Coordinates of C-alpha atoms in Angstrom, one line a residue:
Chain A
M1 CA -80.5 -53.7 59.1
Y2 CA -79.4 -50.3 58.3
T3 CA -76.4 -48.1 57.8
Q4 CA -75.8 -44.8 59.2
A5 CA -73.7 -44.0 56.1
L6 CA -76.9 -43.6 54.0
N7 CA -78.8 -41.2 56.1
S8 CA -77.2 -38.0 54.8
S9 CA -79.8 -35.4 54.1
D10 CA -79.9 -32.9 51.3
G11 CA -79.3 -30.4 54.0
D12 CA -81.5 -27.8 52.3
D13 CA -84.4 -26.8 54.4
R14 CA -84.0 -23.1 53.7
G15 CA -86.0 -23.0 50.5
V16 CA -88.9 -20.6 50.1
E17 CA -91.2 -22.2 52.6
D18 CA -93.1 -20.3 55.1
V19 CA -90.6 -19.1 57.7
V20 CA -93.2 -18.9 60.4
R21 CA -94.2 -22.5 59.9
A22 CA -90.7 -23.7 59.7
N23 CA -89.9 -22.0 63.0
Q24 CA -93.0 -23.6 64.5
F25 CA -91.9 -27.0 63.2
Q26 CA -88.5 -26.6 64.7
A27 CA -90.0 -25.5 68.0
R28 CA -92.0 -28.8 68.1
I29 CA -88.9 -30.8 67.4
D30 CA -87.0 -28.9 70.1
A31 CA -89.8 -29.7 72.5
D32 CA -89.4 -33.4 71.6
E33 CA -92.8 -33.6 70.0
R34 CA -93.4 -36.3 67.4
I35 CA -94.1 -35.3 63.9
E36 CA -97.0 -37.3 62.4
P37 CA -97.9 -37.9 58.7
N38 CA -100.6 -35.2 58.4
D39 CA -98.5 -32.5 60.1
W40 CA -96.8 -29.8 58.1
M41 CA -93.1 -30.5 57.6
P42 CA -90.4 -28.9 55.5
A43 CA -90.0 -30.5 52.1
A44 CA -86.4 -31.3 52.9
Y45 CA -87.4 -33.1 56.1
R46 CA -89.9 -35.2 54.1
K47 CA -87.3 -35.9 51.4
T48 CA -84.6 -36.9 53.9
L49 CA -86.9 -39.2 55.8
T50 CA -88.3 -40.8 52.7
R51 CA -84.9 -41.6 51.5
Q52 CA -83.6 -42.8 54.9
I53 CA -86.6 -45.0 55.7
S54 CA -86.8 -46.5 52.2
Q55 CA -83.1 -47.2 52.1
H56 CA -83.6 -48.9 55.4
A57 CA -86.4 -50.9 53.9
H58 CA -84.3 -51.9 50.9
S59 CA -81.6 -53.0 53.2
E60 CA -84.0 -55.3 55.0
I61 CA -85.1 -56.8 51.7
V62 CA -81.7 -57.2 50.1
G63 CA -80.4 -58.4 53.5
M64 CA -82.6 -61.4 53.1
L65 CA -80.3 -62.7 50.4
P66 CA -77.0 -63.3 52.1
E67 CA -78.6 -65.1 55.0
G68 CA -81.2 -66.8 52.8
N69 CA -78.2 -68.3 51.1
W70 CA -77.8 -70.7 54.1
I71 CA -81.4 -71.6 54.9
T72 CA -81.4 -74.8 52.8
R73 CA -77.9 -75.7 54.2
A74 CA -78.4 -74.9 57.9
P75 CA -76.7 -77.6 59.9
S76 CA -79.5 -78.6 62.2
L77 CA -83.3 -78.5 62.2
R78 CA -83.3 -76.0 65.1
R79 CA -80.8 -73.7 63.2
K80 CA -82.8 -74.0 60.0
A81 CA -86.1 -73.0 61.7
A82 CA -84.4 -70.1 63.5
L83 CA -82.7 -68.8 60.3
L84 CA -85.9 -69.1 58.3
A85 CA -87.8 -67.2 61.0
K86 CA -85.0 -64.6 61.1
V87 CA -85.1 -63.9 57.4
Q88 CA -88.8 -63.8 57.6
D89 CA -88.5 -61.2 60.3
E90 CA -86.3 -59.1 58.0
C91 CA -89.0 -59.3 55.3
G92 CA -91.5 -58.1 57.9
H93 CA -89.2 -55.2 58.8
G94 CA -89.0 -54.3 55.1
L95 CA -92.8 -54.3 54.8
Y96 CA -93.2 -52.3 58.0
L97 CA -90.6 -49.7 56.9
Y98 CA -92.1 -49.3 53.4
A99 CA -95.4 -48.6 55.1
A100 CA -93.7 -46.0 57.3
A101 CA -92.1 -44.4 54.2
E102 CA -95.5 -44.4 52.4
T103 CA -96.9 -42.2 55.1
L104 CA -94.6 -39.5 53.6
G105 CA -96.3 -39.7 50.3
T106 CA -94.3 -42.0 48.0
S107 CA -95.7 -45.4 47.1
R108 CA -94.0 -48.7 47.8
E109 CA -93.9 -49.5 44.1
E110 CA -92.0 -46.3 43.3
L111 CA -89.6 -46.9 46.2
V112 CA -88.9 -50.5 45.2
D113 CA -88.4 -49.4 41.5
G114 CA -85.8 -47.0 42.7
M115 CA -83.9 -49.9 44.4
L116 CA -84.3 -52.2 41.4
S117 CA -83.0 -49.6 39.0
G118 CA -79.9 -49.2 41.1
K119 CA -80.7 -45.6 41.9
A120 CA -81.6 -46.0 45.5
K121 CA -79.0 -47.4 47.9
Y122 CA -79.2 -50.2 50.5
S123 CA -76.7 -51.1 53.2
S124 CA -73.3 -51.9 51.6
I125 CA -72.7 -54.7 54.1
F126 CA -75.0 -57.0 52.1
N127 CA -72.7 -56.8 49.1
Y128 CA -70.3 -59.2 50.9
P129 CA -70.8 -62.9 50.4
T130 CA -71.8 -65.5 53.1
L131 CA -69.2 -68.2 52.4
T132 CA -69.6 -70.5 55.4
W133 CA -72.0 -71.2 58.2
A134 CA -69.9 -69.1 60.5
D135 CA -70.9 -66.1 58.4
I136 CA -74.5 -66.6 59.6
G137 CA -73.3 -66.4 63.2
T138 CA -71.1 -63.4 62.5
I139 CA -73.8 -61.5 60.7
G140 CA -76.1 -62.0 63.7
W141 CA -73.5 -61.1 66.1
L142 CA -71.8 -58.1 64.4
V143 CA -74.1 -56.9 61.6
D144 CA -77.2 -57.1 63.7
G145 CA -75.2 -55.8 66.6
A146 CA -74.1 -52.7 64.6
A147 CA -77.7 -52.3 63.3
I148 CA -79.0 -52.2 66.9
M149 CA -76.4 -49.5 67.8
N150 CA -77.8 -47.4 65.0
Q151 CA -81.4 -48.2 65.5
I152 CA -81.9 -47.8 69.3
P153 CA -81.5 -44.0 69.0
L154 CA -84.0 -44.0 66.0
C155 CA -86.7 -45.2 68.4
R156 CA -86.7 -41.6 69.6
C157 CA -86.5 -40.2 66.1
S158 CA -88.8 -37.1 65.6
Y159 CA -90.9 -38.8 62.9
G160 CA -93.6 -40.8 64.7
P161 CA -94.2 -43.7 62.2
Y162 CA -90.4 -44.3 61.9
A163 CA -89.8 -44.2 65.6
R164 CA -92.6 -46.6 66.3
A165 CA -91.4 -49.0 63.6
M166 CA -88.0 -48.9 65.1
I167 CA -89.2 -50.0 68.5
R168 CA -90.6 -53.2 67.1
V169 CA -87.7 -53.8 64.8
C170 CA -85.2 -53.3 67.6
K171 CA -86.8 -55.9 69.8
E172 CA -86.5 -58.5 67.0
E173 CA -83.0 -57.4 66.1
S174 CA -81.7 -57.9 69.6
F175 CA -83.1 -61.4 69.5
H176 CA -81.3 -62.0 66.2
Q177 CA -78.1 -60.7 67.7
R178 CA -78.3 -63.1 70.6
Q179 CA -79.0 -65.9 68.2
G180 CA -75.9 -65.0 66.1
F181 CA -73.7 -64.8 69.1
E182 CA -75.0 -68.2 70.3
I183 CA -74.0 -69.7 66.9
M184 CA -70.5 -68.2 67.4
V185 CA -70.3 -69.7 71.0
T186 CA -71.2 -73.1 69.6
L187 CA -68.6 -72.9 66.8
C188 CA -65.9 -71.6 69.2
R189 CA -66.6 -74.5 71.6
G190 CA -66.7 -77.0 68.7
T191 CA -63.9 -78.7 66.7
A192 CA -60.7 -76.9 65.6
E193 CA -62.2 -76.7 62.1
Q194 CA -65.3 -74.9 63.4
K195 CA -63.2 -72.5 65.5
A196 CA -61.1 -71.7 62.5
M197 CA -64.3 -71.1 60.5
A198 CA -65.5 -68.7 63.1
Q199 CA -62.2 -66.8 63.1
N200 CA -62.1 -66.6 59.4
A201 CA -65.6 -65.2 59.3
L202 CA -64.7 -62.5 61.9
D203 CA -61.6 -61.7 59.8
R204 CA -63.7 -61.1 56.7
W205 CA -66.6 -59.2 58.3
W206 CA -64.9 -57.0 60.9
W207 CA -63.9 -54.1 58.7
P208 CA -67.0 -54.0 56.6
V209 CA -69.0 -53.9 59.8
L210 CA -67.1 -50.9 61.1
M211 CA -67.9 -49.2 57.8
M212 CA -71.6 -49.7 58.4
F213 CA -71.5 -46.7 60.7
G214 CA -70.5 -44.4 57.8
P215 CA -67.6 -42.1 57.1
P216 CA -65.7 -40.5 60.0
D217 CA -67.3 -37.4 61.5
Q218 CA -64.8 -35.0 59.9
V219 CA -65.9 -35.9 56.4
S220 CA -69.6 -36.7 57.0
R221 CA -71.1 -33.6 55.5
H222 CA -74.8 -33.6 56.2
S223 CA -75.1 -34.7 59.8
D224 CA -76.1 -31.2 61.0
T225 CA -79.6 -31.0 59.6
S226 CA -80.4 -34.5 60.6
T227 CA -79.2 -33.8 64.1
K228 CA -81.2 -30.5 64.2
W229 CA -84.3 -32.5 63.2
K230 CA -83.6 -35.2 65.7
I231 CA -83.5 -37.9 63.1
K232 CA -79.9 -38.6 64.1
R233 CA -78.9 -38.3 67.7
F234 CA -75.3 -39.6 67.7
S235 CA -72.4 -39.1 65.2
N236 CA -71.0 -41.9 63.1
D237 CA -67.8 -42.1 65.2
E238 CA -69.7 -42.1 68.5
L239 CA -71.8 -45.0 67.5
R240 CA -68.8 -46.9 65.9
Q241 CA -66.9 -46.4 69.2
K242 CA -69.8 -47.7 71.3
F243 CA -70.0 -50.7 69.0
I244 CA -66.3 -51.5 69.2
D245 CA -66.2 -51.1 73.0
A246 CA -69.1 -53.5 73.3
T247 CA -67.7 -56.0 70.9
V248 CA -64.1 -56.4 72.1
P249 CA -65.0 -58.3 75.4
Q250 CA -67.4 -60.5 73.4
A251 CA -64.6 -61.5 71.0
E252 CA -62.4 -62.2 74.0
F253 CA -65.1 -64.4 75.5
L254 CA -65.3 -66.3 72.3
G255 CA -61.5 -66.7 72.2
L256 CA -61.4 -64.9 68.8
T257 CA -58.9 -62.3 67.6
I258 CA -60.2 -59.1 66.1
P259 CA -58.2 -58.6 62.9
D260 CA -56.7 -55.3 63.9
P261 CA -53.3 -55.8 65.5
G262 CA -52.9 -52.1 66.0
M263 CA -56.0 -51.8 68.2
K264 CA -55.4 -50.5 71.6
Q265 CA -57.3 -49.3 74.7
N266 CA -56.9 -45.6 75.6
E267 CA -56.9 -44.0 79.0
N268 CA -60.7 -43.6 78.9
G269 CA -61.1 -47.3 78.4
N270 CA -62.1 -46.9 74.7
W271 CA -60.7 -49.2 72.1
E272 CA -59.0 -47.2 69.3
H273 CA -59.0 -49.0 65.9
S274 CA -56.5 -48.7 63.1
P275 CA -57.4 -46.6 60.1
I276 CA -60.4 -47.9 58.1
D277 CA -59.9 -48.5 54.4
W278 CA -62.5 -46.0 53.1
D279 CA -61.5 -46.7 49.5
E280 CA -63.0 -50.1 49.9
F281 CA -66.2 -48.5 51.3
K282 CA -66.4 -46.1 48.3
Q283 CA -65.8 -49.0 45.9
V284 CA -68.6 -51.1 47.3
L285 CA -70.9 -48.0 47.5
A286 CA -70.1 -47.4 43.8
G287 CA -71.3 -50.9 42.9
N288 CA -68.0 -52.7 42.9
G289 CA -68.4 -54.9 46.0
P290 CA -68.1 -58.6 45.7
C291 CA -71.9 -59.2 45.5
N292 CA -73.5 -55.9 44.3
R293 CA -74.3 -57.4 40.9
D294 CA -75.6 -60.6 42.3
R295 CA -77.8 -59.0 44.9
L296 CA -79.5 -56.6 42.4
A297 CA -79.8 -59.4 39.9
A298 CA -81.6 -61.6 42.4
R299 CA -84.0 -58.9 43.4
R300 CA -84.7 -58.1 39.8
K301 CA -85.2 -61.7 38.9
A302 CA -87.7 -62.2 41.8
H303 CA -89.5 -59.0 40.7
E304 CA -89.7 -59.9 37.0
E305 CA -90.6 -63.5 37.5
G306 CA -93.3 -62.5 40.0
A307 CA -94.8 -60.0 37.6
W308 CA -97.3 -62.5 36.1
V309 CA -98.4 -63.5 39.6
R310 CA -99.1 -59.9 40.7
E311 CA -100.9 -59.3 37.4
A312 CA -103.1 -62.3 37.9
A313 CA -104.0 -61.2 41.4
M314 CA -104.9 -57.7 40.1
A315 CA -106.9 -59.2 37.2
Y316 CA -108.8 -61.5 39.5
A317 CA -109.5 -58.6 41.9
E318 CA -110.9 -56.6 39.0
K319 CA -113.1 -59.4 37.8
R320 CA -114.4 -60.0 41.2
K321 CA -115.2 -56.4 41.7
S322 CA -117.1 -56.1 38.4
R323 CA -119.0 -59.3 39.2
Q324 CA -120.1 -57.9 42.5
L325 CA -121.1 -54.7 40.8
A326 CA -123.1 -56.6 38.2
Q327 CA -124.8 -58.6 40.9
A328 CA -125.7 -55.5 42.9
A329 CA -127.2 -54.0 39.8
E330 CA -129.5 -57.0 39.2
Chain B
M1 CA -67.8 -93.4 60.6
A2 CA -70.0 -90.5 61.6
T3 CA -70.7 -89.6 58.0
A4 CA -72.2 -93.0 57.4
N5 CA -76.0 -93.3 57.1
I6 CA -77.7 -94.1 60.4
E7 CA -79.5 -97.4 60.7
V8 CA -83.1 -97.2 61.6
S9 CA -85.3 -100.0 63.1
E10 CA -88.4 -99.3 61.1
T11 CA -91.0 -100.9 63.3
P12 CA -94.5 -99.9 62.0
L13 CA -94.7 -97.1 64.5
V14 CA -91.3 -95.7 63.8
L15 CA -91.9 -95.9 60.0
Y16 CA -95.2 -94.3 60.4
A17 CA -93.8 -91.3 62.2
L18 CA -90.9 -91.0 59.8
R19 CA -93.1 -91.0 56.8
R20 CA -95.1 -88.0 58.1
A21 CA -92.0 -86.3 59.4
D22 CA -90.3 -86.7 56.0
D23 CA -93.4 -85.2 54.2
A24 CA -93.3 -82.2 56.5
L25 CA -89.5 -81.7 56.3
I26 CA -89.2 -82.0 52.5
L27 CA -92.1 -79.8 51.8
G28 CA -91.0 -77.3 54.4
H29 CA -87.5 -77.3 52.8
R30 CA -89.0 -76.7 49.4
L31 CA -90.9 -73.7 50.7
S32 CA -87.8 -72.4 52.4
E33 CA -86.1 -72.3 49.0
W34 CA -88.4 -69.4 48.0
C35 CA -87.2 -67.2 50.9
G36 CA -86.1 -63.9 49.4
H37 CA -87.3 -64.7 45.9
A38 CA -91.1 -64.7 46.1
P39 CA -93.3 -62.7 43.7
A40 CA -94.3 -60.3 46.4
M41 CA -93.0 -59.5 49.9
E42 CA -96.3 -60.6 51.5
E43 CA -95.8 -63.9 49.8
D44 CA -92.3 -64.2 51.0
M45 CA -93.7 -64.0 54.5
A46 CA -96.5 -66.5 53.8
L47 CA -94.2 -69.1 52.2
A48 CA -91.8 -68.8 55.1
N49 CA -94.6 -69.1 57.5
M50 CA -95.9 -72.3 56.0
G51 CA -92.3 -73.6 55.8
L52 CA -91.8 -73.0 59.5
D53 CA -95.1 -74.7 60.4
L54 CA -94.0 -77.8 58.4
L55 CA -90.5 -77.8 59.9
G56 CA -92.1 -77.6 63.4
Q57 CA -94.3 -80.6 62.5
A58 CA -91.3 -82.5 61.2
R59 CA -89.2 -81.9 64.4
E60 CA -92.0 -83.2 66.6
L61 CA -92.6 -86.3 64.6
Y62 CA -88.8 -87.1 64.3
T63 CA -88.4 -86.6 68.0
Y64 CA -91.3 -89.0 68.7
A65 CA -89.9 -91.5 66.2
A66 CA -86.6 -91.4 68.0
K67 CA -88.3 -91.9 71.3
V68 CA -90.3 -94.9 70.0
E69 CA -87.2 -96.4 68.4
G70 CA -85.3 -96.0 71.6
K71 CA -81.8 -96.0 70.1
D72 CA -79.5 -93.0 69.9
N73 CA -81.1 -91.4 66.9
D74 CA -82.6 -87.9 67.1
E75 CA -84.3 -85.4 64.9
D76 CA -81.1 -84.3 63.3
K77 CA -79.8 -87.8 62.7
F78 CA -83.0 -88.7 61.0
A79 CA -82.9 -85.5 58.8
Y80 CA -79.2 -85.3 58.1
L81 CA -77.9 -88.8 58.1
R82 CA -80.3 -90.8 56.0
D83 CA -79.8 -91.2 52.3
V84 CA -82.3 -90.9 49.6
R85 CA -83.3 -94.6 49.8
Q86 CA -84.1 -94.2 53.5
Y87 CA -86.4 -91.2 53.1
R88 CA -90.0 -92.1 53.3
N89 CA -91.8 -89.0 52.1
L90 CA -94.5 -88.7 49.3
L91 CA -93.2 -88.1 45.8
L92 CA -95.5 -85.0 45.7
V93 CA -93.6 -83.0 48.3
E94 CA -90.2 -83.5 46.8
Q95 CA -91.2 -82.1 43.4
P96 CA -89.3 -79.0 42.6
N97 CA -90.8 -75.6 43.2
G98 CA -91.0 -74.7 39.5
D99 CA -92.9 -71.4 39.1
F100 CA -95.2 -70.0 41.7
A101 CA -98.2 -71.8 40.2
R102 CA -96.5 -75.2 40.6
T103 CA -95.5 -74.4 44.2
M104 CA -99.1 -73.4 45.0
V105 CA -100.7 -76.4 43.3
R106 CA -98.3 -78.7 45.2
Q107 CA -99.2 -77.0 48.4
F108 CA -102.9 -77.1 47.7
F109 CA -103.0 -80.8 46.9
Y110 CA -101.0 -81.6 50.0
A111 CA -102.8 -79.2 52.4
A112 CA -106.2 -80.3 51.3
F113 CA -105.1 -83.8 52.3
A114 CA -103.2 -82.8 55.5
D115 CA -106.1 -80.8 56.7
L116 CA -108.4 -83.8 56.7
Y117 CA -105.7 -86.2 57.7
W118 CA -104.6 -84.4 60.9
R119 CA -108.2 -83.6 61.9
A120 CA -109.0 -87.3 61.8
M121 CA -105.8 -88.1 63.6
M122 CA -106.8 -86.0 66.6
A123 CA -108.8 -89.1 67.5
S124 CA -105.7 -91.3 67.5
S125 CA -105.3 -93.6 70.5
D126 CA -101.7 -92.5 70.7
P127 CA -101.7 -89.3 72.8
T128 CA -98.5 -87.9 71.2
F129 CA -99.9 -88.3 67.7
A130 CA -103.2 -86.9 68.8
A131 CA -101.4 -83.8 70.2
I132 CA -99.2 -83.4 67.1
A133 CA -102.4 -83.7 65.0
A134 CA -104.2 -81.0 66.9
K135 CA -101.5 -78.5 66.2
S136 CA -100.9 -79.6 62.6
E137 CA -104.5 -79.5 61.8
K138 CA -104.8 -75.8 62.6
E139 CA -101.7 -75.1 60.5
S140 CA -102.9 -77.2 57.6
A141 CA -106.2 -75.4 57.6
Y142 CA -104.4 -72.1 57.1
H143 CA -102.2 -73.6 54.4
L144 CA -105.3 -74.9 52.6
R145 CA -107.0 -71.5 52.8
H146 CA -103.9 -69.7 51.5
S147 CA -103.2 -72.0 48.7
S148 CA -106.9 -72.3 47.7
E149 CA -107.1 -68.5 47.4
W150 CA -104.1 -68.5 45.1
I151 CA -105.4 -71.3 42.9
V152 CA -108.6 -69.3 42.3
R153 CA -106.6 -66.1 41.7
L154 CA -104.3 -67.8 39.3
G155 CA -106.9 -69.9 37.5
D156 CA -109.3 -67.0 37.1
G157 CA -106.6 -64.3 36.7
T158 CA -104.9 -63.8 33.4
E159 CA -104.5 -66.1 30.4
E160 CA -100.9 -66.7 31.4
S161 CA -101.6 -67.5 35.1
H162 CA -104.5 -69.8 34.0
R163 CA -102.1 -71.7 31.6
R164 CA -99.4 -72.0 34.3
A165 CA -101.9 -73.2 36.9
Q166 CA -103.4 -75.7 34.5
D167 CA -99.9 -77.0 33.6
A168 CA -99.0 -77.4 37.2
I169 CA -102.2 -79.4 37.9
D170 CA -101.6 -81.6 34.9
D171 CA -98.0 -82.3 35.9
L172 CA -98.6 -82.9 39.6
W173 CA -101.9 -84.8 39.5
A174 CA -100.2 -88.2 39.2
Y175 CA -98.5 -87.7 42.6
T176 CA -101.7 -87.2 44.5
G177 CA -102.7 -90.9 44.6
E178 CA -99.9 -91.9 46.9
M179 CA -101.4 -89.9 49.8
F180 CA -104.2 -92.4 50.1
V181 CA -102.2 -95.6 49.8
V182 CA -101.9 -97.9 52.8
D183 CA -99.4 -100.8 53.1
D184 CA -99.4 -103.7 55.6
S185 CA -97.2 -101.9 58.0
E186 CA -99.7 -99.1 58.3
R187 CA -102.7 -101.3 58.2
G188 CA -101.8 -102.8 61.6
L189 CA -101.7 -99.3 63.1
I190 CA -105.0 -98.4 61.6
D191 CA -106.6 -101.5 63.0
A192 CA -105.1 -100.6 66.4
G193 CA -106.7 -97.1 66.3
I194 CA -103.2 -95.4 66.3
A195 CA -103.4 -94.3 62.7
I196 CA -106.4 -93.5 60.5
D197 CA -107.2 -94.9 57.1
P198 CA -106.4 -92.2 54.5
A199 CA -108.3 -94.0 51.8
A200 CA -111.5 -93.1 53.6
L201 CA -110.6 -89.4 53.2
R202 CA -110.3 -89.4 49.4
P203 CA -113.9 -88.6 48.5
R204 CA -113.9 -85.6 50.8
W205 CA -110.4 -84.5 49.5
L206 CA -111.7 -84.8 45.9
R207 CA -114.7 -82.7 46.8
T208 CA -112.6 -79.9 48.3
V209 CA -110.1 -80.0 45.4
T210 CA -112.8 -80.1 42.7
G211 CA -114.7 -77.3 44.3
I212 CA -111.7 -75.0 44.2
I213 CA -110.5 -76.1 40.8
N214 CA -114.0 -75.4 39.3
E215 CA -114.1 -72.0 41.0
A216 CA -110.7 -71.3 39.5
T217 CA -112.1 -72.3 36.0
L218 CA -109.4 -75.0 35.9
A219 CA -109.8 -78.7 35.2
L220 CA -108.6 -81.9 36.8
P221 CA -106.8 -84.3 34.3
K222 CA -108.8 -87.3 33.0
S223 CA -105.8 -89.7 33.6
D224 CA -106.0 -91.7 36.8
W225 CA -102.5 -93.2 36.6
M226 CA -100.8 -92.5 39.8
Q227 CA -97.1 -92.7 40.6
Q228 CA -95.9 -94.1 43.9
G229 CA -92.7 -95.3 45.6
G230 CA -91.8 -92.5 48.0
R231 CA -93.1 -94.4 51.1
V232 CA -90.6 -97.2 50.4
G233 CA -87.7 -95.0 49.3
S234 CA -88.2 -95.2 45.5
H235 CA -88.0 -91.5 44.9
S236 CA -87.8 -89.1 41.9
E237 CA -84.3 -87.9 40.9
H238 CA -85.1 -84.6 42.6
L239 CA -84.8 -85.8 46.2
G240 CA -81.1 -86.6 46.0
H241 CA -80.2 -83.1 45.1
L242 CA -82.4 -81.7 47.8
L243 CA -80.7 -83.9 50.4
S244 CA -77.2 -83.1 49.1
E245 CA -77.9 -79.5 49.9
L246 CA -79.7 -80.1 53.1
Q247 CA -77.1 -82.4 54.5
S248 CA -73.9 -80.8 53.2
L249 CA -72.5 -79.5 56.5
Q250 CA -73.3 -82.6 58.5
R251 CA -71.7 -84.7 55.8
T252 CA -68.6 -82.5 55.4
F253 CA -67.9 -82.1 59.2
P254 CA -68.8 -85.5 60.6
G255 CA -69.7 -85.5 64.3
A256 CA -69.6 -81.8 64.8
T257 CA -72.2 -80.0 66.9
W258 CA -73.8 -76.9 65.4

């Protein structure tokens, strides 16, 4: 999971760095070459990617919480196994992405500390609560759907380790998306109560999901450098439009109503949405979403309560090492 | 009507399958409670992995129980529409997660048993059980390895981890005896070569457990008093809470398909 809104760069690659090297670097990017960890890169490129990849990793890890909320209550054994496997996949994505971020020179511990202290961001979508089982279907269908829209272009991102991580992540995400949609199909073909549960979940998630693509292009400040570096290949609005156009027929198939009475199709066939409440987006980003505090508290609790376990593992490894050394000396 | 508990014809074979299925489901459920809250991301993955293995075992065993019973029960009815008195799992597996040490000791005691048990059950004269055993044995061997490594790390780690691991052993030890108990219903299946006699596995189980516990600089309790009752539905208070969560949607929306 990931949000385009977070990938703004510092936009400062001018610095005092070697102009010749910077030009060579840009020439490689322009030639669609992949940048690898040991290659020279501008400090701002490194910084932008470290932030984007680690925020992506944080999002995967925090994203385990809203869905994990339903593992113990999943309504059938098949659903339970699928959901547990899905949340496990997300953890795997997190690990994979932290490893990709580490190739840029910052340790996982440092990156995780940034998240736990509240300094580093994660996708705001996870600051909304999962209130019913239909939320699990809706997250798979829409949140994973939106994530895929964002991530497919990242498979061609100029930074090699990130691009390769995305290829694998995208495969799993599209599986999750189909799973989520299948939950929605089952609910919509079920009892009136189940259908209402599905509609209610769509009502609650629709607008936050549209916000996942980030602020509108006119106010999105730093897209230029990311585009020049081929980290970002489509604008926020372009991806949002693609997502909406793909989703409208799916909602129709389900017999659900998108909670935007003003939405209409234009002459190009694109669905135009009503204005998005960007104040809500800003509030959630500022820490005032319905679950910001709960999410951070849960991550901190797991981290703090796990400290003695990690310490024990370290202590044991040290003991073992010194025993082996002592043995070798004999 | 649909929220009512199902009725189960507990013939020896059905009961046998349900007992093993319930063990796997309840322990798998407990492990799934950790998801997103483990001490390290690698451990989140591992706990979910073991939970998924156990859920898979439960589903196969329930499905076979349903087939043998020949009524209209299925895996979900067995899991979601039986009350605490109808559950047949070991007391050990329903014990709460507690801290990480307690979860790992519970896993270790059970996996050390399941590994031996399923390996022996591969020789069952019932081909379905033999097939389930072949798959479960591989999984249990991994669960045993993973939990053993943690017992050693925790026992021989820091003072705090040693204390926590020892506390967990002391508290859970009394639930290990039930794994080896056989009643009349199961005796017939053992005589027929369908099931194996778990009592015969105890010396080897104890050897495995003692070996790891010693390596971990921990100790087994002296007390040999063992709790039992899970196999006949006399559970600890913990199971009811687990089931109320597990079954909440099925009980709230009777008869719905999910």
